[in-house]
Amino acid sequence: MWFMSDFIASREEEFSKWYLDIVQKAKLVDYSPVKGCMVIMPYGYAIWERIQSVIDDKFKESGHENAYFPLLIPYEFLEREKEHVKGFSPELAVVTTAGGEELREPLVLRPTSETIIWNMYSKWIKSYRDLPIKINQWANIIRWEKRTKPFLRTTEFLWQEGHTAHETSNEAQEEALFILNLYKKFVEDYLAIPVFYGKKTEREKFAGAVSTYTIEALMQDKKALQAGTSHYLGLNFAKAFDVKFQNKNGEMSYVFATSWGVSTRLIGALIMVHSDSKGLILPPKIAPIEILIVPILKKDDDVNKKILEYATTIFDILVKEKFRVEIDKDFKNSPGFRFAASEFKGIPIRIEIGSNDILMDCVTVARRDRDKNSKYQVSFKELLPKIKEELETMQCELFNKALEFRNSNTKEIIGFKENDYDLFKTYIKDNLGFVLSSWCGNEVCEENIKNDTKATIRCIPEDFQDKSLDNVTCIYCNTSAKHFVLFARAY
Amino acid sequence: MWFMSDFIASREEEFSKWYLDIVQKAKLVDYSPVKGCMVIMPYGYAIWERIQSVIDDKFKESGHENAYFPLLIPYEFLEREKEHVKGFSPELAVVTTAGGEELREPLVLRPTSETIIWNMYSKWIKSYRDLPIKINQWANIIRWEKRTKPFLRTTEFLWQEGHTAHETSNEAQEEALFILNLYKKFVEDYLAIPVFYGKKTEREKFAGAVSTYTIEALMQDKKALQAGTSHYLGLNFAKAFDVKFQNKNGEMSYVFATSWGVSTRLIGALIMVHSDSKGLILPPKIAPIEILIVPILKKDDDVNKKILEYATTIFDILVKEKFRVEIDKDFKNSPGFRFAASEFKGIPIRIEIGSNDILMDCVTVARRDRDKNSKYQVSFKELLPKIKEELETMQCELFNKALEFRNSNTKEIIGFKENDYDLFKTYIKDNLGFVLSSWCGNEVCEENIKNDTKATIRCIPEDFQDKSLDNVTCIYCNTSAKHFVLFARAY
């Protein structure tokens, strides 16, 4: 396809440009003519399909079903939940004309689907026998964003949104946490991204939620990224849409709700956590192509025929073992160019097959996350176990590397009587990363810290539960602390 | 979930109501508060997921890749292709306000994506090396329809749209026909719906196409339904978006295009071709649940325990064999109610397990498309081969039944010198169905026939190629016929 220069900006000096270069060179997205909307190109979409396929299976295994609700929502629906409309109004796109006529009532493009779904649930839920409902939807979402960046924040994006309905508060809260845990496991096991998890503060929670739970990851520029959220909505939407059921005692009760989602933003996280100066690095378990076989041809047709046969034999063996594998047939370009192309795309393992290799009944194996001098020959017989081992090791090492980076950029600056807010400020300014600190629970302190440092409370983490709050004070106001909290500057 | 009465309208007397009853009772869709937009409920969506999964594999096997393009399209893009804008303008939904501000340029919700995609192709295609591009997209589509009906015609629907770019006209035409054939095979093999296939007339073709190819099915009310289309677009969109490539001789040439799609409409076809007075009938290959195991409990706990164990054993065996199988646990309702529920949903095979069955080491097997007195006992040992056989037979018999219906409702009324247009008119009025007839190629005749009979030319079929046009005249004007054509009243 269209040509792009080899140059990738320095990750250390120009992180933002580095990110955009990788996105372009790996052919993940392209800019569209509509401001803030991206085109997800085949290779980027293939990553999304991998994510969808794994998560969708997990949803179904745990009793969730997929459905599809309308894109267009009457504006009046949003207004029924006060916090919800306040949160989403500024970002709405509105259809005012359709079929050549002005609409009597404007329709908004879904910025999220709680309202239209709870309107339907009011028809579907009559009795405790109808509960729980656990529905998920894969859909496009429109939020009119001022500043956009591919995958991280775009006017249109793709996501899944789960919407469940329950008899009791307990059951709904369990569901919200079950999903949070499912997200955490998925992001850690498949995307090889370690996350902190916990509750959002009142200020940071979803517009319309009682509680928002989040998973938070650290990017290589030491900024945090919210990677998925799960909301306990209490009775807010049941009340807004008058959704009641007859309980086992014959009384009418409101229905408890959750909602939760992850989006194409996860691809942004993947890029910013693992990639390097040569391009994308994909963890094997999520890579659309785990192994690329690169036959290197010479001028001798007989030799070339043997090389291609050898490549096909290996391809067939790997396909049979259910690996996602391709043969590179870009013979018009030099081996160096082709190797670089596979590195741009972050393919975990490259198998090079040249005339010397086949003479020795060998291939050359290169791992994407290793130095280029570390590639080595493997005999045909040893190849399959070796490939399995390398893929597992790479998955593991990428996670460990990211974990080490995250941990070494997570600093404790807890408030005590002799607390030093200046230390906190200076640290965040100079180092970024996560700061585990302590907070009184007052929104004014939270706001002031944000104004001073641009850092927000990412979550009240579940990760440091063994810590005692005795004698601990708010890092800002020095009164008794109510929570340990994780601060960071974030995307 | 919510309760619905047992009553299904008579298919013979009130076909339209019968259709809507089935859609509701099988819980496929529900009406949404937004006019003309449907909610696709979990069971309906599960059918769509089956369709997606099978077709998507076929696309990928034949070298197509998925991608995602923006929902929002600048209105000006549509205007660049004259026929295209003329065809789609009346159905557009337009976003005029977003993020609290009026947009400088209105954005339309995609009624189809040729324009936005060819705008991107103009960036991506520079040389013959960039060709072919074979991209597919799974997406939601908005067309403001006046009269809507679940699955058949709704303001929003889900579909796939393929958009390919080629060096030569030949290659593009081959692609359009390759996909038409893929659709035909899929609809016949999986949905068990026989289709005629061929070219649309100029009057009926896609707005912006050079040629439109179609597959046409016959519903049980003897009206035709267009089930999928594939368009050869020639250079129309390449010229509108100035998409040129450097060919092998170094010259700049325009790029040839195709586009093609099938939608959630296929689910409407499934219902209208196979279902009966008891509800939906799904061909096994597309059914989300092929087999439902219904344990029938008594008042004896020990016996019930054995029945449930027996059910679980059979479930495990069938799951291991990759059947899509579920156990019905709706013990609060009577067996009769539960059988009827499985019939509403069109599940191909029901396995009933009661106390008498397990005493004899047997189960009772009922096939959805057979009379209720035809259910029979099968021994545990015989079950697996029997189930396999029944599913295959049922798939085959549903197709054959639909084929026989279609053929017995396809009448030849060819024009000759002594042609009788009155016969044609009377036949269509009294019998509906397909009429194979002959046509001079003049749009005026086509229009007049439509005005007289409400029948349109569904296609110039490829199915009757052995027929000779010697001495054949246009059924309307009696001049020399250019084509055999299939007429029908259609959805």
mmCIF file of N, CA and C in Angstrom, chain B residues 266-356:
data_model
loop_
_atom_site.group_PDB
_atom_site.id
_atom_site.type_symbol
_atom_site.label_atom_id
_atom_site.label_comp_id
_atom_site.label_asym_id
_atom_site.label_seq_id
_atom_site.Cartn_x
_atom_site.Cartn_y
_atom_site.Cartn_z
ATOM 1 N N LEU B 266 -31.830 -10.504 6.252
ATOM 2 C CA LEU B 266 -31.784 -11.955 6.048
ATOM 3 C C LEU B 266 -32.589 -12.693 7.112
ATOM 4 N N ILE B 267 -32.636 -12.112 8.317
ATOM 5 C CA ILE B 267 -33.401 -12.759 9.394
ATOM 6 C C ILE B 267 -34.895 -12.714 9.065
ATOM 7 N N GLY B 268 -35.326 -11.610 8.452
ATOM 8 C CA GLY B 268 -36.705 -11.510 7.988
ATOM 9 C C GLY B 268 -37.009 -12.583 6.948
ATOM 10 N N ALA B 269 -36.065 -12.810 6.041
ATOM 11 C CA ALA B 269 -36.248 -13.838 5.016
ATOM 12 C C ALA B 269 -36.370 -15.219 5.658
ATOM 13 N N LEU B 270 -35.468 -15.513 6.593
ATOM 14 C CA LEU B 270 -35.504 -16.786 7.325
ATOM 15 C C LEU B 270 -36.898 -17.055 7.880
ATOM 16 N N ILE B 271 -37.449 -16.040 8.546
ATOM 17 C CA ILE B 271 -38.749 -16.190 9.182
ATOM 18 C C ILE B 271 -39.823 -16.451 8.136
ATOM 19 N N MET B 272 -39.836 -15.620 7.094
ATOM 20 C CA MET B 272 -40.943 -15.678 6.135
ATOM 21 C C MET B 272 -40.881 -16.887 5.210
ATOM 22 N N VAL B 273 -39.703 -17.530 5.109
ATOM 23 C CA VAL B 273 -39.607 -18.711 4.246
ATOM 24 C C VAL B 273 -39.973 -19.996 4.989
ATOM 25 N N HIS B 274 -39.518 -20.113 6.264
ATOM 26 C CA HIS B 274 -39.644 -21.426 6.904
ATOM 27 C C HIS B 274 -40.726 -21.559 7.974
ATOM 28 N N SER B 275 -41.113 -20.454 8.593
ATOM 29 C CA SER B 275 -41.888 -20.597 9.828
ATOM 30 C C SER B 275 -43.312 -21.076 9.582
ATOM 31 N N ASP B 276 -43.971 -21.499 10.647
ATOM 32 C CA ASP B 276 -45.318 -22.040 10.498
ATOM 33 C C ASP B 276 -46.248 -21.498 11.588
ATOM 34 N N SER B 277 -47.366 -22.148 11.769
ATOM 35 C CA SER B 277 -48.370 -21.625 12.696
ATOM 36 C C SER B 277 -47.944 -21.736 14.154
ATOM 37 N N LYS B 278 -46.902 -22.528 14.431
ATOM 38 C CA LYS B 278 -46.441 -22.654 15.809
ATOM 39 C C LYS B 278 -45.292 -21.712 16.141
ATOM 40 N N GLY B 279 -44.805 -20.992 15.137
ATOM 41 C CA GLY B 279 -43.722 -20.042 15.402
ATOM 42 C C GLY B 279 -42.579 -20.190 14.418
ATOM 43 N N LEU B 280 -41.414 -19.761 14.880
ATOM 44 C CA LEU B 280 -40.211 -19.755 14.056
ATOM 45 C C LEU B 280 -39.767 -21.193 13.761
ATOM 46 N N ILE B 281 -39.186 -21.382 12.574
ATOM 47 C CA ILE B 281 -38.444 -22.626 12.301
ATOM 48 C C ILE B 281 -37.070 -22.222 11.791
ATOM 49 N N LEU B 282 -36.026 -22.651 12.478
ATOM 50 C CA LEU B 282 -34.681 -22.269 12.057
ATOM 51 C C LEU B 282 -33.948 -23.468 11.459
ATOM 52 N N PRO B 283 -33.319 -23.280 10.307
ATOM 53 C CA PRO B 283 -32.474 -24.339 9.762
ATOM 54 C C PRO B 283 -31.319 -24.602 10.741
ATOM 55 N N PRO B 284 -31.006 -25.881 10.991
ATOM 56 C CA PRO B 284 -29.989 -26.207 11.997
ATOM 57 C C PRO B 284 -28.668 -25.446 11.833
ATOM 58 N N LYS B 285 -28.212 -25.271 10.585
ATOM 59 C CA LYS B 285 -26.884 -24.672 10.401
ATOM 60 C C LYS B 285 -26.816 -23.216 10.836
ATOM 61 N N ILE B 286 -27.966 -22.546 10.973
ATOM 62 C CA ILE B 286 -27.931 -21.149 11.387
ATOM 63 C C ILE B 286 -28.544 -20.951 12.776
ATOM 64 N N ALA B 287 -29.139 -21.996 13.339
ATOM 65 C CA ALA B 287 -29.810 -21.865 14.645
ATOM 66 C C ALA B 287 -28.794 -21.620 15.761
ATOM 67 N N PRO B 288 -29.016 -20.592 16.589
ATOM 68 C CA PRO B 288 -28.103 -20.358 17.718
ATOM 69 C C PRO B 288 -28.109 -21.549 18.684
ATOM 70 N N ILE B 289 -29.276 -22.176 18.839
ATOM 71 C CA ILE B 289 -29.375 -23.403 19.624
ATOM 72 C C ILE B 289 -29.905 -24.481 18.680
ATOM 73 N N GLU B 290 -29.101 -25.523 18.459
ATOM 74 C CA GLU B 290 -29.570 -26.591 17.571
ATOM 75 C C GLU B 290 -30.450 -27.578 18.318
ATOM 76 N N ILE B 291 -30.091 -27.779 19.594
ATOM 77 C CA ILE B 291 -30.758 -28.822 20.374
ATOM 78 C C ILE B 291 -31.094 -28.265 21.755
ATOM 79 N N LEU B 292 -32.335 -28.425 22.151
ATOM 80 C CA LEU B 292 -32.726 -28.056 23.513
ATOM 81 C C LEU B 292 -33.066 -29.330 24.280
ATOM 82 N N ILE B 293 -32.410 -29.517 25.408
ATOM 83 C CA ILE B 293 -32.712 -30.672 26.261
ATOM 84 C C ILE B 293 -33.722 -30.215 27.307
ATOM 85 N N VAL B 294 -34.864 -30.905 27.365
ATOM 86 C CA VAL B 294 -35.924 -30.508 28.303
ATOM 87 C C VAL B 294 -36.144 -31.616 29.343
ATOM 88 N N PRO B 295 -35.541 -31.488 30.518
ATOM 89 C CA PRO B 295 -35.784 -32.478 31.567
ATOM 90 C C PRO B 295 -37.183 -32.230 32.145
ATOM 91 N N ILE B 296 -37.957 -33.298 32.291
ATOM 92 C CA ILE B 296 -39.333 -33.150 32.813
ATOM 93 C C ILE B 296 -39.388 -33.762 34.205
ATOM 94 N N LEU B 297 -39.504 -32.909 35.199
ATOM 95 C CA LEU B 297 -39.404 -33.367 36.582
ATOM 96 C C LEU B 297 -40.764 -33.783 37.133
ATOM 97 N N LYS B 298 -40.705 -34.672 38.123
ATOM 98 C CA LYS B 298 -41.922 -35.098 38.831
ATOM 99 C C LYS B 298 -41.821 -34.635 40.279
ATOM 100 N N LYS B 299 -42.615 -35.244 41.147
ATOM 101 C CA LYS B 299 -42.558 -34.828 42.550
ATOM 102 C C LYS B 299 -41.526 -35.614 43.362
ATOM 103 N N ASP B 300 -40.886 -36.586 42.741
ATOM 104 C CA ASP B 300 -39.946 -37.454 43.440
ATOM 105 C C ASP B 300 -38.505 -36.940 43.274
ATOM 106 N N ASP B 301 -37.910 -36.463 44.371
ATOM 107 C CA ASP B 301 -36.582 -35.844 44.292
ATOM 108 C C ASP B 301 -35.505 -36.797 43.777
ATOM 109 N N ASP B 302 -35.582 -38.053 44.187
ATOM 110 C CA ASP B 302 -34.577 -39.021 43.748
ATOM 111 C C ASP B 302 -34.623 -39.214 42.231
ATOM 112 N N VAL B 303 -35.855 -39.369 41.737
ATOM 113 C CA VAL B 303 -36.023 -39.523 40.286
ATOM 114 C C VAL B 303 -35.543 -38.262 39.569
ATOM 115 N N ASN B 304 -35.930 -37.098 40.118
ATOM 116 C CA ASN B 304 -35.534 -35.835 39.488
ATOM 117 C C ASN B 304 -34.016 -35.696 39.396
ATOM 118 N N LYS B 305 -33.356 -36.122 40.442
ATOM 119 C CA LYS B 305 -31.895 -36.056 40.457
ATOM 120 C C LYS B 305 -31.327 -36.893 39.302
ATOM 121 N N LYS B 306 -31.909 -38.065 39.135
ATOM 122 C CA LYS B 306 -31.444 -38.942 38.043
ATOM 123 C C LYS B 306 -31.732 -38.331 36.679
ATOM 124 N N ILE B 307 -32.911 -37.728 36.551
ATOM 125 C CA ILE B 307 -33.267 -37.097 35.260
ATOM 126 C C ILE B 307 -32.272 -35.982 34.928
ATOM 127 N N LEU B 308 -31.958 -35.186 35.942
ATOM 128 C CA LEU B 308 -31.038 -34.063 35.697
ATOM 129 C C LEU B 308 -29.631 -34.552 35.387
ATOM 130 N N GLU B 309 -29.213 -35.613 36.063
ATOM 131 C CA GLU B 309 -27.894 -36.194 35.761
ATOM 132 C C GLU B 309 -27.849 -36.717 34.331
ATOM 133 N N TYR B 310 -28.920 -37.385 33.964
ATOM 134 C CA TYR B 310 -29.028 -37.924 32.607
ATOM 135 C C TYR B 310 -28.953 -36.787 31.579
ATOM 136 N N ALA B 311 -29.677 -35.712 31.873
ATOM 137 C CA ALA B 311 -29.686 -34.542 30.974
ATOM 138 C C ALA B 311 -28.280 -33.949 30.854
ATOM 139 N N THR B 312 -27.594 -33.875 31.985
ATOM 140 C CA THR B 312 -26.250 -33.297 31.979
ATOM 141 C C THR B 312 -25.281 -34.173 31.195
ATOM 142 N N THR B 313 -25.400 -35.483 31.368
ATOM 143 C CA THR B 313 -24.540 -36.404 30.617
ATOM 144 C C THR B 313 -24.716 -36.189 29.112
ATOM 145 N N ILE B 314 -25.968 -36.115 28.694
ATOM 146 C CA ILE B 314 -26.241 -35.935 27.263
ATOM 147 C C ILE B 314 -25.763 -34.566 26.791
ATOM 148 N N PHE B 315 -25.998 -33.557 27.624
ATOM 149 C CA PHE B 315 -25.501 -32.205 27.307
ATOM 150 C C PHE B 315 -23.993 -32.239 27.061
ATOM 151 N N ASP B 316 -23.263 -32.873 27.987
ATOM 152 C CA ASP B 316 -21.802 -32.918 27.878
ATOM 153 C C ASP B 316 -21.348 -33.617 26.599
ATOM 154 N N ILE B 317 -22.029 -34.720 26.275
ATOM 155 C CA ILE B 317 -21.679 -35.457 25.051
ATOM 156 C C ILE B 317 -21.889 -34.565 23.830
ATOM 157 N N LEU B 318 -23.020 -33.856 23.796
ATOM 158 C CA LEU B 318 -23.340 -33.036 22.622
ATOM 159 C C LEU B 318 -22.422 -31.821 22.516
ATOM 160 N N VAL B 319 -22.086 -31.223 23.660
ATOM 161 C CA VAL B 319 -21.166 -30.077 23.645
ATOM 162 C C VAL B 319 -19.796 -30.508 23.126
ATOM 163 N N LYS B 320 -19.377 -31.674 23.580
ATOM 164 C CA LYS B 320 -18.077 -32.203 23.150
ATOM 165 C C LYS B 320 -18.052 -32.394 21.637
ATOM 166 N N GLU B 321 -19.190 -32.747 21.089
ATOM 167 C CA GLU B 321 -19.285 -32.922 19.629
ATOM 168 C C GLU B 321 -19.539 -31.594 18.913
ATOM 169 N N LYS B 322 -19.420 -30.473 19.650
ATOM 170 C CA LYS B 322 -19.528 -29.125 19.064
ATOM 171 C C LYS B 322 -20.945 -28.745 18.637
ATOM 172 N N PHE B 323 -21.940 -29.444 19.149
ATOM 173 C CA PHE B 323 -23.302 -28.986 18.883
ATOM 174 C C PHE B 323 -23.596 -27.770 19.747
ATOM 175 N N ARG B 324 -24.465 -26.904 19.226
ATOM 176 C CA ARG B 324 -24.946 -25.781 20.029
ATOM 177 C C ARG B 324 -26.170 -26.269 20.794
ATOM 178 N N VAL B 325 -25.992 -26.501 22.078
ATOM 179 C CA VAL B 325 -27.027 -27.176 22.852
ATOM 180 C C VAL B 325 -27.260 -26.456 24.182
ATOM 181 N N GLU B 326 -28.495 -26.482 24.650
ATOM 182 C CA GLU B 326 -28.811 -25.902 25.959
ATOM 183 C C GLU B 326 -29.752 -26.826 26.725
ATOM 184 N N ILE B 327 -29.716 -26.684 28.059
ATOM 185 C CA ILE B 327 -30.691 -27.400 28.887
ATOM 186 C C ILE B 327 -31.755 -26.401 29.335
ATOM 187 N N ASP B 328 -33.000 -26.742 29.145
ATOM 188 C CA ASP B 328 -34.104 -25.879 29.576
ATOM 189 C C ASP B 328 -34.372 -26.122 31.062
ATOM 190 N N LYS B 329 -34.296 -25.069 31.853
ATOM 191 C CA LYS B 329 -34.484 -25.230 33.297
ATOM 192 C C LYS B 329 -35.703 -24.461 33.810
ATOM 193 N N ASP B 330 -36.653 -24.275 32.930
ATOM 194 C CA ASP B 330 -37.845 -23.504 33.256
ATOM 195 C C ASP B 330 -38.853 -24.403 33.981
ATOM 196 N N PHE B 331 -38.447 -24.909 35.177
ATOM 197 C CA PHE B 331 -39.254 -25.921 35.853
ATOM 198 C C PHE B 331 -40.559 -25.380 36.446
ATOM 199 N N LYS B 332 -40.661 -24.041 36.508
ATOM 200 C CA LYS B 332 -41.889 -23.490 37.078
ATOM 201 C C LYS B 332 -43.079 -23.638 36.121
ATOM 202 N N ASN B 333 -42.790 -23.885 34.848
ATOM 203 C CA ASN B 333 -43.868 -24.035 33.885
ATOM 204 C C ASN B 333 -44.087 -25.497 33.481
ATOM 205 N N SER B 334 -45.245 -25.775 32.937
ATOM 206 C CA SER B 334 -45.620 -27.138 32.543
ATOM 207 C C SER B 334 -44.808 -27.575 31.325
ATOM 208 N N PRO B 335 -44.652 -28.907 31.146
ATOM 209 C CA PRO B 335 -43.965 -29.390 29.938
ATOM 210 C C PRO B 335 -44.582 -28.817 28.669
ATOM 211 N N GLY B 336 -45.909 -28.779 28.605
ATOM 212 C CA GLY B 336 -46.577 -28.279 27.393
ATOM 213 C C GLY B 336 -46.169 -26.852 27.080
ATOM 214 N N PHE B 337 -46.111 -26.019 28.116
ATOM 215 C CA PHE B 337 -45.698 -24.631 27.951
ATOM 216 C C PHE B 337 -44.257 -24.566 27.440
ATOM 217 N N ARG B 338 -43.422 -25.418 28.053
ATOM 218 C CA ARG B 338 -41.994 -25.391 27.677
ATOM 219 C C ARG B 338 -41.785 -25.905 26.248
ATOM 220 N N PHE B 339 -42.547 -26.905 25.850
ATOM 221 C CA PHE B 339 -42.435 -27.386 24.466
ATOM 222 C C PHE B 339 -42.841 -26.268 23.499
ATOM 223 N N ALA B 340 -43.963 -25.615 23.830
ATOM 224 C CA ALA B 340 -44.446 -24.535 22.961
ATOM 225 C C ALA B 340 -43.401 -23.412 22.864
ATOM 226 N N ALA B 341 -42.742 -23.114 24.013
ATOM 227 C CA ALA B 341 -41.725 -22.056 24.009
ATOM 228 C C ALA B 341 -40.586 -22.422 23.066
ATOM 229 N N SER B 342 -40.172 -23.706 23.092
ATOM 230 C CA SER B 342 -39.074 -24.116 22.206
ATOM 231 C C SER B 342 -39.535 -24.064 20.747
ATOM 232 N N GLU B 343 -40.830 -24.257 20.541
ATOM 233 C CA GLU B 343 -41.352 -24.177 19.169
ATOM 234 C C GLU B 343 -41.459 -22.729 18.685
ATOM 235 N N PHE B 344 -41.877 -21.828 19.553
ATOM 236 C CA PHE B 344 -41.833 -20.393 19.214
ATOM 237 C C PHE B 344 -40.448 -20.008 18.694
ATOM 238 N N LYS B 345 -39.446 -20.532 19.383
ATOM 239 C CA LYS B 345 -38.070 -20.114 19.084
ATOM 240 C C LYS B 345 -37.443 -20.880 17.926
ATOM 241 N N GLY B 346 -38.159 -21.855 17.411
ATOM 242 C CA GLY B 346 -37.700 -22.551 16.205
ATOM 243 C C GLY B 346 -36.500 -23.451 16.405
ATOM 244 N N ILE B 347 -36.281 -23.914 17.634
ATOM 245 C CA ILE B 347 -35.121 -24.772 17.888
ATOM 246 C C ILE B 347 -35.295 -26.098 17.147
ATOM 247 N N PRO B 348 -34.325 -26.476 16.313
ATOM 248 C CA PRO B 348 -34.530 -27.627 15.423
ATOM 249 C C PRO B 348 -34.878 -28.926 16.139
ATOM 250 N N ILE B 349 -34.131 -29.265 17.210
ATOM 251 C CA ILE B 349 -34.404 -30.543 17.871
ATOM 252 C C ILE B 349 -34.604 -30.352 19.363
ATOM 253 N N ARG B 350 -35.649 -30.992 19.869
ATOM 254 C CA ARG B 350 -35.895 -30.981 21.301
ATOM 255 C C ARG B 350 -35.716 -32.396 21.819
ATOM 256 N N ILE B 351 -34.925 -32.533 22.879
ATOM 257 C CA ILE B 351 -34.757 -33.838 23.519
ATOM 258 C C ILE B 351 -35.486 -33.786 24.854
ATOM 259 N N GLU B 352 -36.544 -34.550 24.989
ATOM 260 C CA GLU B 352 -37.304 -34.576 26.235
ATOM 261 C C GLU B 352 -36.825 -35.750 27.080
ATOM 262 N N ILE B 353 -36.610 -35.480 28.364
ATOM 263 C CA ILE B 353 -36.159 -36.555 29.251
ATOM 264 C C ILE B 353 -37.088 -36.614 30.457
ATOM 265 N N GLY B 354 -37.890 -37.658 30.532
ATOM 266 C CA GLY B 354 -38.795 -37.841 31.662
ATOM 267 C C GLY B 354 -38.445 -39.112 32.407
ATOM 268 N N SER B 355 -39.215 -39.415 33.441
ATOM 269 C CA SER B 355 -38.896 -40.580 34.274
ATOM 270 C C SER B 355 -39.022 -41.879 33.472
ATOM 271 N N ASN B 356 -40.006 -41.959 32.587
ATOM 272 C CA ASN B 356 -40.141 -43.164 31.758
ATOM 273 C C ASN B 356 -38.961 -43.359 30.828
#
